[in-house]
PDB file of C-alpha atoms in Angstrom:
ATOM      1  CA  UNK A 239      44.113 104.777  70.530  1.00 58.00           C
ATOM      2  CA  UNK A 240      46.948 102.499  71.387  1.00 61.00           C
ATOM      3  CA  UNK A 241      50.422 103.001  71.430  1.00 60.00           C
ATOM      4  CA  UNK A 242      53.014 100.456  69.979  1.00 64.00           C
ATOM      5  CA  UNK A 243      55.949 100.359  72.260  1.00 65.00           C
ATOM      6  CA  UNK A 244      59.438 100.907  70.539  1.00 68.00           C
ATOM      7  CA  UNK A 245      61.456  98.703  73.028  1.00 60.00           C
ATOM      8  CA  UNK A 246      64.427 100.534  74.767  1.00 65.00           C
ATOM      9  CA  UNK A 247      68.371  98.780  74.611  1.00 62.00           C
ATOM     10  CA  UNK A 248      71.310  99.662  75.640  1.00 61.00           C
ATOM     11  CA  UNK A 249      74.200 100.879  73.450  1.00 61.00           C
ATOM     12  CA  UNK A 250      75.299  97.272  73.555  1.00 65.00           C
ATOM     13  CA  UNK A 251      72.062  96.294  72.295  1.00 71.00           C
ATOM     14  CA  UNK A 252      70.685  94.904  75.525  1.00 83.00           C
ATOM     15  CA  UNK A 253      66.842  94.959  76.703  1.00 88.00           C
ATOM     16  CA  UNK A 254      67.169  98.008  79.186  1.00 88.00           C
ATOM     17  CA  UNK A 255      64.035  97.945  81.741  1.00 92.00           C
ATOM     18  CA  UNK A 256      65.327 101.218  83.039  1.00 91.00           C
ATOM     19  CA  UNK A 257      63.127 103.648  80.831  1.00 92.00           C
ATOM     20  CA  UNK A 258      60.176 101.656  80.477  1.00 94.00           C
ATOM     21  CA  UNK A 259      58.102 104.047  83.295  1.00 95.00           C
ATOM     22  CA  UNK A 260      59.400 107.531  81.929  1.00 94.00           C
ATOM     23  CA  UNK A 261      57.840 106.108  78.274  1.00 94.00           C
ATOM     24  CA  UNK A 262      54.796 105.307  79.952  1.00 95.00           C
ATOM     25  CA  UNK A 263      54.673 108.931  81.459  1.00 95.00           C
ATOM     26  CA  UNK A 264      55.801 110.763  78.711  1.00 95.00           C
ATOM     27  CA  UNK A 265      53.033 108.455  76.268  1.00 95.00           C
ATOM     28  CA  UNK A 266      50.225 109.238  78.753  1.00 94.00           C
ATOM     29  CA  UNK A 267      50.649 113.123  79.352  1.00 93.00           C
ATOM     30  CA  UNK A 268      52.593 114.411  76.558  1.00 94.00           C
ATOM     31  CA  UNK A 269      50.984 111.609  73.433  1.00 95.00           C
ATOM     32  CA  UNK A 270      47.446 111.359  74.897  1.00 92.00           C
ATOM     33  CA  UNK A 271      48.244 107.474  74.585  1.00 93.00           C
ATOM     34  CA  UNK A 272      46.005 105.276  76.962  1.00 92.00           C
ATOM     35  CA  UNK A 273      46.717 102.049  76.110  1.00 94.00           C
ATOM     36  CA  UNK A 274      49.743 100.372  74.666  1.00 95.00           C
ATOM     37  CA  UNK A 275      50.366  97.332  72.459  1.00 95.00           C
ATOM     38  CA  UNK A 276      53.984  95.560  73.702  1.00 96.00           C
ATOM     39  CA  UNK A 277      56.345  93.208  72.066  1.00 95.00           C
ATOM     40  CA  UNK A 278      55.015  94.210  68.501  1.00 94.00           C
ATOM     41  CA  UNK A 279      56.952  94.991  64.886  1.00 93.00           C
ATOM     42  CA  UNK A 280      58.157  98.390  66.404  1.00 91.00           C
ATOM     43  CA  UNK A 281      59.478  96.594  69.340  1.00 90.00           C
ATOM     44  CA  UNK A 282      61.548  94.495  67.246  1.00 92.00           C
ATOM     45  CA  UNK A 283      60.347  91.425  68.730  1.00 94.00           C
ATOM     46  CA  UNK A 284      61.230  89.145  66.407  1.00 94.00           C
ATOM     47  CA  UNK A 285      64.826  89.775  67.237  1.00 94.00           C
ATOM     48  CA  UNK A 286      64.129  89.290  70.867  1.00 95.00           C
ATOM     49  CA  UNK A 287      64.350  86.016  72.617  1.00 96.00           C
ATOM     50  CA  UNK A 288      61.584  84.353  74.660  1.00 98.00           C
ATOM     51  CA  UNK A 289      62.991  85.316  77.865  1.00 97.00           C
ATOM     52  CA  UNK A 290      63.733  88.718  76.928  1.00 96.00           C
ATOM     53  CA  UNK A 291      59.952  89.177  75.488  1.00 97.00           C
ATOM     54  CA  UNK A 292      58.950  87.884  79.206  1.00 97.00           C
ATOM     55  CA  UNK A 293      61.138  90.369  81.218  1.00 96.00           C
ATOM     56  CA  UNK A 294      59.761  93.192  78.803  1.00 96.00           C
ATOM     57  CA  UNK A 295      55.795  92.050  78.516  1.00 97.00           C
ATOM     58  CA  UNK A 296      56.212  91.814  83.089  1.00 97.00           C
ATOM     59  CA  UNK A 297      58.096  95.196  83.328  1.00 96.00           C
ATOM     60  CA  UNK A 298      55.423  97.233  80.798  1.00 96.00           C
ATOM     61  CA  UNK A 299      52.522  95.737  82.333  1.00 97.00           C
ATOM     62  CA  UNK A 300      53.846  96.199  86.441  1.00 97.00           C
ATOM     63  CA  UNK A 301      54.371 100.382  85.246  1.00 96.00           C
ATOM     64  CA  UNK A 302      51.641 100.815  83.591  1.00 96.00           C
ATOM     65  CA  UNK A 303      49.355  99.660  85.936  1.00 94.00           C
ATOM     66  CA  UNK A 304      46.783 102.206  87.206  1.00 93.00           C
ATOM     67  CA  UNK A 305      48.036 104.452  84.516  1.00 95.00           C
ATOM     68  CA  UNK A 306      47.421 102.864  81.029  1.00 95.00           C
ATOM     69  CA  UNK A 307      43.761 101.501  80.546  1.00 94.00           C
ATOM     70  CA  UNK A 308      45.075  98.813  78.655  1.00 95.00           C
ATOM     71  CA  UNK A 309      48.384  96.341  77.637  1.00 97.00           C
ATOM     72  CA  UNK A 310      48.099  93.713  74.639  1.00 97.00           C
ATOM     73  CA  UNK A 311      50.852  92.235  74.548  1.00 97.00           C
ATOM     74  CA  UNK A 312      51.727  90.226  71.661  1.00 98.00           C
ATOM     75  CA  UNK A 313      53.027  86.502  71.973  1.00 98.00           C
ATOM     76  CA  UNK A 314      53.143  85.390  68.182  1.00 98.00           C
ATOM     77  CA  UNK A 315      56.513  83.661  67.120  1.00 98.00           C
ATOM     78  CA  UNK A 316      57.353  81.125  64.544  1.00 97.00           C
ATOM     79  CA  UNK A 317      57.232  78.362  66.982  1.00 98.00           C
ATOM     80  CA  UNK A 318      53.601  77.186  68.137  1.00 98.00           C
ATOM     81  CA  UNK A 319      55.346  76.126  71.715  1.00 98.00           C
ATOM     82  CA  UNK A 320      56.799  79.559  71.882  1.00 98.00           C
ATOM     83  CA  UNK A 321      53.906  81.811  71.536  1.00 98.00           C
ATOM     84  CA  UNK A 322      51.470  79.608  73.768  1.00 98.00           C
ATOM     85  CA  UNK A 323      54.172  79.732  76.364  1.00 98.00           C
ATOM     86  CA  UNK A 324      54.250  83.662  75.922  1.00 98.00           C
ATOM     87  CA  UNK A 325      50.306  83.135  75.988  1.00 98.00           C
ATOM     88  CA  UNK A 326      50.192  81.795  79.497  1.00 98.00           C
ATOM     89  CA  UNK A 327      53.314  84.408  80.508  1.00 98.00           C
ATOM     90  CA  UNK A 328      51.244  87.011  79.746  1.00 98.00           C
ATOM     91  CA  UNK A 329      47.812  85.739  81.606  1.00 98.00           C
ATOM     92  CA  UNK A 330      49.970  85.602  84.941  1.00 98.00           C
ATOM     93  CA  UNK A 331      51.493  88.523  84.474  1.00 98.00           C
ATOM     94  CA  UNK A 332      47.908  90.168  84.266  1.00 97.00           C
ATOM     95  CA  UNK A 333      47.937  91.888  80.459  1.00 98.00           C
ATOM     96  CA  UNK A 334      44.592  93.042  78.818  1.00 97.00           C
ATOM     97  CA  UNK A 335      45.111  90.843  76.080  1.00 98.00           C
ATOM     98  CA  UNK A 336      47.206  88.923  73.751  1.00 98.00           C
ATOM     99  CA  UNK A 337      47.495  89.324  69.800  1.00 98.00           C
ATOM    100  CA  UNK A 338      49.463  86.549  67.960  1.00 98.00           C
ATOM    101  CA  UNK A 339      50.606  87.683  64.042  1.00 98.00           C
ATOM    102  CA  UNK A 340      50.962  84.662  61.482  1.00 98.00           C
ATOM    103  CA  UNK A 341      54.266  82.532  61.492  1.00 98.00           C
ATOM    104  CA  UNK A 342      56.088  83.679  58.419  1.00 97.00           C
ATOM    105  CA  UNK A 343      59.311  81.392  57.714  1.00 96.00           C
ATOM    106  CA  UNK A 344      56.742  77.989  57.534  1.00 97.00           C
ATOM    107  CA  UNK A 345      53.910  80.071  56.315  1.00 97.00           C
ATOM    108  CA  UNK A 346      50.170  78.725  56.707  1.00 98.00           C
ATOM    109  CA  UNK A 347      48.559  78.003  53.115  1.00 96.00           C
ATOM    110  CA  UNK A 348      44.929  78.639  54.113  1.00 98.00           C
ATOM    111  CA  UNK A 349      42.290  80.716  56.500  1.00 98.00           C
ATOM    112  CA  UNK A 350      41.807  77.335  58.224  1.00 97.00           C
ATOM    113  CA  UNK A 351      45.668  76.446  58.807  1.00 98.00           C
ATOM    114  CA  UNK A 352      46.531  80.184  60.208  1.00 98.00           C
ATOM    115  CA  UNK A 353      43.409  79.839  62.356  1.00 98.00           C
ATOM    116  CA  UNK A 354      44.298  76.564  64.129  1.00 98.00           C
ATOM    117  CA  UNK A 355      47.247  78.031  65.127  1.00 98.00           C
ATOM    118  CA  UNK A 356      45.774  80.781  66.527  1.00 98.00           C
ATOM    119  CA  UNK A 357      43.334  78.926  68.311  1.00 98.00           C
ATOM    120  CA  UNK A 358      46.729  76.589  69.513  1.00 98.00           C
ATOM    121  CA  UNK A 359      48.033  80.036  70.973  1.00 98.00           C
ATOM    122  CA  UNK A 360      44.838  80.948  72.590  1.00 98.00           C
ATOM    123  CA  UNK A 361      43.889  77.506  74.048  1.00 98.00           C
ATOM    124  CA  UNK A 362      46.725  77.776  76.533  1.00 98.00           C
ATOM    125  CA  UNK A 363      45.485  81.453  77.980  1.00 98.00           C
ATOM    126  CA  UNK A 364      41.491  81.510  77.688  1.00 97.00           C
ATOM    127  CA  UNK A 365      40.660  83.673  79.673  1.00 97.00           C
ATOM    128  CA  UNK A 366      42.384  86.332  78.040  1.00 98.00           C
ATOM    129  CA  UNK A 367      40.784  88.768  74.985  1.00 98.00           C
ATOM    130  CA  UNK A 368      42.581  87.502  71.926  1.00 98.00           C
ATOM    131  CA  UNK A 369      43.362  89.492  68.673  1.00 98.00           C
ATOM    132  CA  UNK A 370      44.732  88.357  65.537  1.00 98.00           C
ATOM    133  CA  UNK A 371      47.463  90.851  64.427  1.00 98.00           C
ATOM    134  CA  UNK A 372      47.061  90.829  60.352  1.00 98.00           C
ATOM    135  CA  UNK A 373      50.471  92.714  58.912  1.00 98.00           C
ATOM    136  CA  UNK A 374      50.937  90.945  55.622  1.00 97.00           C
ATOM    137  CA  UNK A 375      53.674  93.224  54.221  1.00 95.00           C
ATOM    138  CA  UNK A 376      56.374  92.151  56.899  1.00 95.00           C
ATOM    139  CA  UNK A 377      54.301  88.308  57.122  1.00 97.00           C
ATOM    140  CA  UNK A 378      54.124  87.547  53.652  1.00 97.00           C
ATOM    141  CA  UNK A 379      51.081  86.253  54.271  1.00 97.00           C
ATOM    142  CA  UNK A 380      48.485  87.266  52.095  1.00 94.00           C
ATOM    143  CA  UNK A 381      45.395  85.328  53.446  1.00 98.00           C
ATOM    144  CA  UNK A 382      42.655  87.924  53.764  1.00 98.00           C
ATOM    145  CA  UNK A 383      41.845  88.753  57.290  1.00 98.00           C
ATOM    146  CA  UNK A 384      38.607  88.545  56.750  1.00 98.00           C
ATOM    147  CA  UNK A 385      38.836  85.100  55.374  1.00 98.00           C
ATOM    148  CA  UNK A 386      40.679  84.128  58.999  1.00 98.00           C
ATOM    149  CA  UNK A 387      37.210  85.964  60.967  1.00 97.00           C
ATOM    150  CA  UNK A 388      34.974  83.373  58.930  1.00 95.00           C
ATOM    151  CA  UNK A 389      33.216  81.468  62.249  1.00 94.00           C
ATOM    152  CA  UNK A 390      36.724  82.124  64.456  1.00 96.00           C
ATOM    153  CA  UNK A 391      34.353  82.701  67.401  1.00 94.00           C
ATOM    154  CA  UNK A 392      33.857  78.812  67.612  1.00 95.00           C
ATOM    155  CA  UNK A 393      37.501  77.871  67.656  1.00 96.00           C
ATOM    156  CA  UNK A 394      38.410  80.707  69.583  1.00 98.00           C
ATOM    157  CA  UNK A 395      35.642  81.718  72.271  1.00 97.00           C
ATOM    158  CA  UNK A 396      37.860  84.788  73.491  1.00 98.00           C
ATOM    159  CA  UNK A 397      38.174  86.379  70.191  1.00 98.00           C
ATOM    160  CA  UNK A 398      37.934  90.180  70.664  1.00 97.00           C
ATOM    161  CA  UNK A 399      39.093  91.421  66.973  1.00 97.00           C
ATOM    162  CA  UNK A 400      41.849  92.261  64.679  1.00 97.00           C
ATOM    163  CA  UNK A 401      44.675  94.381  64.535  1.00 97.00           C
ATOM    164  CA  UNK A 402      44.621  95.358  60.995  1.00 98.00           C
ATOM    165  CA  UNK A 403      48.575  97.345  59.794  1.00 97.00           C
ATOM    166  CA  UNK A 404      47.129  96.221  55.843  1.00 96.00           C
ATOM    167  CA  UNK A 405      46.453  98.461  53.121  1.00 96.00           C
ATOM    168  CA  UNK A 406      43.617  96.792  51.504  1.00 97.00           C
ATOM    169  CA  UNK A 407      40.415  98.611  52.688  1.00 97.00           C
ATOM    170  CA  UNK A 408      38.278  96.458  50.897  1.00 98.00           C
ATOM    171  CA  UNK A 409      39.831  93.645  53.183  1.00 98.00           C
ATOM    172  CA  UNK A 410      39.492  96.140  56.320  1.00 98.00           C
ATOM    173  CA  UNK A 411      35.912  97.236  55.459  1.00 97.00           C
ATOM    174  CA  UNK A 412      35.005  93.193  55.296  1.00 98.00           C
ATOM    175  CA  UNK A 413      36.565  92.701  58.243  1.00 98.00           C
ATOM    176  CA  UNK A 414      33.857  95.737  60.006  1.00 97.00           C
ATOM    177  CA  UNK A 415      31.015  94.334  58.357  1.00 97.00           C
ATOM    178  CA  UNK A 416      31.466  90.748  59.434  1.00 96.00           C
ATOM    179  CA  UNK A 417      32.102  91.716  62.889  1.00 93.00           C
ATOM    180  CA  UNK A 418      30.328  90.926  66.388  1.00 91.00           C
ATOM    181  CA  UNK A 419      29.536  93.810  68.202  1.00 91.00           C
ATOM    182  CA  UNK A 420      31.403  93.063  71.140  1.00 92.00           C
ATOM    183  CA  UNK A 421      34.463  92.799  68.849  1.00 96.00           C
ATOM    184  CA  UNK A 422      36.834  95.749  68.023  1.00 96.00           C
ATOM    185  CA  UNK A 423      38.919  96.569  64.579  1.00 97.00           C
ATOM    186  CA  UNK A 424      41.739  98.668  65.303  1.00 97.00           C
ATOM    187  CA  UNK A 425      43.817 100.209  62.344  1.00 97.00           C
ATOM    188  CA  UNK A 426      47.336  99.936  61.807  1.00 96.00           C
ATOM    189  CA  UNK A 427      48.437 102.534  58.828  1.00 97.00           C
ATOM    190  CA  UNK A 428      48.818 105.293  60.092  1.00 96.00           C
ATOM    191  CA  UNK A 429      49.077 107.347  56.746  1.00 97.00           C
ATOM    192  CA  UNK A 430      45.497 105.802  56.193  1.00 97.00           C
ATOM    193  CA  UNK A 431      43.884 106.380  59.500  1.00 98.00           C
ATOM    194  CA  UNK A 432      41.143 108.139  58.488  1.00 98.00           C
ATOM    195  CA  UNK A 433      40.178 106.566  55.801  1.00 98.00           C
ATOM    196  CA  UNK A 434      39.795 103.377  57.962  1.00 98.00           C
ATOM    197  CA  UNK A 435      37.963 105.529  60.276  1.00 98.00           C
ATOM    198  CA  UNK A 436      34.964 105.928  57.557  1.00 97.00           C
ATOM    199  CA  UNK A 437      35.098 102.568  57.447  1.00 97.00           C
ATOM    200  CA  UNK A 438      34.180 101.957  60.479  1.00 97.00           C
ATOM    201  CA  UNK A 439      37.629 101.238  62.205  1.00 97.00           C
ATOM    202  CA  UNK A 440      36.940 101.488  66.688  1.00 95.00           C
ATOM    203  CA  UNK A 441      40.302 102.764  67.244  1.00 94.00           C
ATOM    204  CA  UNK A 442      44.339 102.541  66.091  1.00 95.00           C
ATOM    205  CA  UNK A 443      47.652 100.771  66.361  1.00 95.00           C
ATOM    206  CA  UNK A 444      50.238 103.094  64.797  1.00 93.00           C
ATOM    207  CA  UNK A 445      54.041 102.916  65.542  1.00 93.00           C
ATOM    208  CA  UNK A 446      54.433 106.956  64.823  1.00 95.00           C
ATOM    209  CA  UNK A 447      52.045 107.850  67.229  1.00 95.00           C
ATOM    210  CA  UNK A 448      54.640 107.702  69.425  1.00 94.00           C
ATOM    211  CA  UNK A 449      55.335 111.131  68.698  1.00 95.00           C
ATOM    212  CA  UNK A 450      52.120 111.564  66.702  1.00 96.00           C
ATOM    213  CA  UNK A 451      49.337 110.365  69.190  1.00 95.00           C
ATOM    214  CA  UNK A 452      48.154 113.487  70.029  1.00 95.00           C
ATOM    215  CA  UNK A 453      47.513 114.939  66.328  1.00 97.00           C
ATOM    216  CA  UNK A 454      45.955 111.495  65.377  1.00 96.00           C
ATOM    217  CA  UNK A 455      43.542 111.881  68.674  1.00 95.00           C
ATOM    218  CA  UNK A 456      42.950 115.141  67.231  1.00 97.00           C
ATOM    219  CA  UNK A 457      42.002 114.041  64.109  1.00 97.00           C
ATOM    220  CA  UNK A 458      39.952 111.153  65.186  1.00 97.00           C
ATOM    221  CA  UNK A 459      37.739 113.652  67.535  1.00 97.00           C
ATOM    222  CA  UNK A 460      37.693 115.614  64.678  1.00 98.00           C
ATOM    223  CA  UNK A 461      36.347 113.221  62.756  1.00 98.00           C
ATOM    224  CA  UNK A 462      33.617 111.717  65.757  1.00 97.00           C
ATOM    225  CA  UNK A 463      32.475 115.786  65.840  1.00 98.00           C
ATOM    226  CA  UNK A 464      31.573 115.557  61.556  1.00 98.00           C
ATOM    227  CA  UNK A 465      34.623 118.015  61.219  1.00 98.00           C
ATOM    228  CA  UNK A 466      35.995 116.351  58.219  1.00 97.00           C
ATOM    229  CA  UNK A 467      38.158 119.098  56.878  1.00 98.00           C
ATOM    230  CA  UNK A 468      39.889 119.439  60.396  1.00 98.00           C
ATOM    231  CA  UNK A 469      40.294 115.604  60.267  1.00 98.00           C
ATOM    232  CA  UNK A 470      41.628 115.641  56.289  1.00 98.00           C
ATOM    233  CA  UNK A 471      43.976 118.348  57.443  1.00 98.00           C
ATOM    234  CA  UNK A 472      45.081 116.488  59.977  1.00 98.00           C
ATOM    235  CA  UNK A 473      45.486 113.243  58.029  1.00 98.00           C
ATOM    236  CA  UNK A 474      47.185 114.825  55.233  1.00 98.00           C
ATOM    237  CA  UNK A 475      50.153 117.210  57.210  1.00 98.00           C
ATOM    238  CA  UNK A 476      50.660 112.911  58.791  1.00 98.00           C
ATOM    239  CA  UNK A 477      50.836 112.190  54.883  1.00 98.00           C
ATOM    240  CA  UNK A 478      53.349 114.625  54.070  1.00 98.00           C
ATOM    241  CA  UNK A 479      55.907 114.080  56.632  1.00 97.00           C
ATOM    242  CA  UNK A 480      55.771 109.925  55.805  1.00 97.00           C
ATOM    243  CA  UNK A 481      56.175 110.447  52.581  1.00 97.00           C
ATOM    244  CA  UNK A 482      59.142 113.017  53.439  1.00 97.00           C
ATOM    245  CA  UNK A 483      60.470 110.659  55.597  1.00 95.00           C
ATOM    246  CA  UNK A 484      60.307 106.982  53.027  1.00 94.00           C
ATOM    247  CA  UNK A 485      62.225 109.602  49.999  1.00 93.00           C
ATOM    248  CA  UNK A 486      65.329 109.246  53.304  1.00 91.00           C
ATOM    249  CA  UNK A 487      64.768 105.434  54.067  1.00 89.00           C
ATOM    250  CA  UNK A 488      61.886 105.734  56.687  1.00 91.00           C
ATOM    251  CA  UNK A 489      62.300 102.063  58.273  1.00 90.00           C
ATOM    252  CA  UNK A 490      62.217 100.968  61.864  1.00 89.00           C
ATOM    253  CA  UNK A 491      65.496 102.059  62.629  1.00 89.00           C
ATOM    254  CA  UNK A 492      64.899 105.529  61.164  1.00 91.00           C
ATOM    255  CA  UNK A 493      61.600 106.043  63.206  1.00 91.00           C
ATOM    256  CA  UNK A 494      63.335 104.610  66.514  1.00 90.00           C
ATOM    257  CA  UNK A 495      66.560 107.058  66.163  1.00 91.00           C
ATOM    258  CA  UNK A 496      63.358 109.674  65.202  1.00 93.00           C
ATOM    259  CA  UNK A 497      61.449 109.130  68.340  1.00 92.00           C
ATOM    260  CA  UNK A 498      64.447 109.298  70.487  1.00 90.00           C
ATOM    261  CA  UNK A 499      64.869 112.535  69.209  1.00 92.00           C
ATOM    262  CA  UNK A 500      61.266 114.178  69.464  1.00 94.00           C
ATOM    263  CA  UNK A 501      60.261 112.610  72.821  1.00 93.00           C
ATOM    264  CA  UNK A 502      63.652 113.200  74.645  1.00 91.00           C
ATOM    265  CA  UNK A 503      63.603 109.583  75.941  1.00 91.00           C
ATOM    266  CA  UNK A 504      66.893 107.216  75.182  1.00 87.00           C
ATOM    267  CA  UNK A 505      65.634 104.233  73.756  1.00 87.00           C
ATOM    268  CA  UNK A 506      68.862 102.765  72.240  1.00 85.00           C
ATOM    269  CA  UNK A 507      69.678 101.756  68.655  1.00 86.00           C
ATOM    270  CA  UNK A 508      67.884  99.149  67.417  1.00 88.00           C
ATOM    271  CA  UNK A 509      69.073  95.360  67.283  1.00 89.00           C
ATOM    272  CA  UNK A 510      70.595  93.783  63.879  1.00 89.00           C
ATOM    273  CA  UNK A 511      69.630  93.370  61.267  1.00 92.00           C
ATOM    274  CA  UNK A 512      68.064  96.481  61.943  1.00 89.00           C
ATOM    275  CA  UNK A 513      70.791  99.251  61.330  1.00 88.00           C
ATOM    276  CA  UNK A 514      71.040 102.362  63.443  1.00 86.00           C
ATOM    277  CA  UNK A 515      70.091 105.000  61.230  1.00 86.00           C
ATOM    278  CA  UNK A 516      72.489 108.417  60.832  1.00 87.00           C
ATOM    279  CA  UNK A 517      71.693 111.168  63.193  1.00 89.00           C
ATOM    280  CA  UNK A 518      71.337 113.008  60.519  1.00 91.00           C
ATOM    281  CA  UNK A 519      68.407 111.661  58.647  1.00 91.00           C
ATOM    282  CA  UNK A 520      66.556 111.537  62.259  1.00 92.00           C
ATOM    283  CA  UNK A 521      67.573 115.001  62.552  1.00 94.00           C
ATOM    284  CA  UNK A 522      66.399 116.071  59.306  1.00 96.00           C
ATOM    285  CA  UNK A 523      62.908 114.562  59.273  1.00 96.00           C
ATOM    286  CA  UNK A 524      62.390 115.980  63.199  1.00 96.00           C
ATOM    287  CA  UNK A 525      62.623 119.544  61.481  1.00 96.00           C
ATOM    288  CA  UNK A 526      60.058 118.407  58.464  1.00 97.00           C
ATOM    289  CA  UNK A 527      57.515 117.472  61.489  1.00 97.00           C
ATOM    290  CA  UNK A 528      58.572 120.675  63.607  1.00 97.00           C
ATOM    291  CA  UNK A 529      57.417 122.777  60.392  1.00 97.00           C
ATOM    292  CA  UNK A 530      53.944 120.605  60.166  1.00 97.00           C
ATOM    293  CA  UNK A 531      52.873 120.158  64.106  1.00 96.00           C
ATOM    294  CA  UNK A 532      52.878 121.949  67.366  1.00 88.00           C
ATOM    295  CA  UNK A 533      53.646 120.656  70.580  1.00 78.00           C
ATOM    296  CA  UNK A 534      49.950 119.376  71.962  1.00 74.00           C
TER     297      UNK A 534
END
């Protein structure tokens, strides 16, 4: 299971590399999290600038090393000349991997347009295991993910899979059956998880498990060990406190103000247009998952 990072500011809304090792700590021994995904949609980057995705993507992957089996870090901008240069930061700076979402302002038209760029972005580090990072509700782009799989392997010769935050399981379940063995499908809904896990997903990307790692690990051993009902229990008290949280607003801002308040850590508000959410709400929806989990 891997973590994606909610990236720490100050109250002035700047990067703040300060808190980046007690995260790591606190995701490792209190989240059962092992292997983090950095500069993604929870870390806002698309509000960061290049540099400031450099300083972060060098600081995560200098703390968490010897402690976190693994750090993607994900390069993908709007500018082709942006992510490859994030490409080659992150193959000197020694990450794991790279994943590279689709530009969304000049938006690709076809599976064969959205995979030339991503075999642009992965020219430049090639060395490095490459995912494509499918999210088409914040992309807008609605090319099926398995359409972009279809013979990627000989454009892009370090292709190692897809991080898939989509709702379509037909789409996901594609995706599984068309896939090399040596690839891996990780699942990004977190509300779905294990639903994607019958479907063959080999692990998850989910921004609440943050504070939820532990009870999705649960459910996913649950799930390895045949227990379905443990694992549907599981899934389902996730379900509840979501959909408690979306009736208030749940949006990025809500769920960073809500992990500052369950994992003690001070991560900052989050950077406009993203609005700092009240304490209240945070406050409100911490209580709904108080009555649903127990500290692991």
């Amino acid at each position: 299971m891997c973590g994606p990072i909610v990236f720490t500011f100050s109250q002035n809304s700047e990067i703040n590399l300060s808190e980046i090792g007690p995260y790591i700590d606190y995701l490792k021994e209190k989240q059962g999290v092992n292997s983090i995904f950095v500069n993604g949609t929870t870390g806002e980057s698309m509000s960061l600038s290049v540099a400031e995705r450099r300083d972060l993507a060098e600081e995560w992957c200098r703390k968490a090393k010897g402690k976190m089996d693994q750090v993607i870090v994900h390069v993908g901008c709007m500018s082709l000349k942006d992510s490859q240069e994030l490409a080659r930061h992150a193959a000197q700076i020694g990450a794991d991997g790279i994943a590279v979402i689709s530009p969304s302002f000049f938006k690709p038209s076809t599976a064969d347009a959205l995979r030339t760029f991503l075999h642009e972005v992965s020219s430049v580090a090639p060395n490095l295991p490459f995912f494509y990072y499918h999210i088409p509700s914040v992309t807008g782009v609605n090319i099926l993910a398995r359409d972009i799989l279809e013979d990627v392997w000989e454009l892009i010769p370090s292709f190692k899979g897809v991080k898939f935050s989509g709702s379509d399981l037909m789409d996901f379940g594609q995706c599984v059956s068309y896939c090399q063995t040596h690839w891996s499908v990780l699942y990004g809904v977190d509300e779905q998880l294990l639903a994607a896990l019958v479907m063959g997903a080999d692990g998850a990307v989910g921004s609440t498990y943050n504070y939820l790692g532990c009870h999705a690990s649960e459910l996913m051993s649950a799930f390895e060990k045949g227990n379905i009902v443990q694992a549907r229990t599981i899934q389902f008290k996730m379900q509840e406190l979501l959909s408690y949280a979306k009736k208030l607003g749940f949006d990025l801002g809500v769920n960073k103000q809500l992990m500052n308040e369950l994992s003690g850590l001070c991560l900052g508000p989050p950077r406009l247009p993203v609005m700092q959410c009240p304490m209240s709400e945070a406050l409100t929806i911490a209580k709904k998952y108080r009555s649903l989990f127990t500290e692991c």
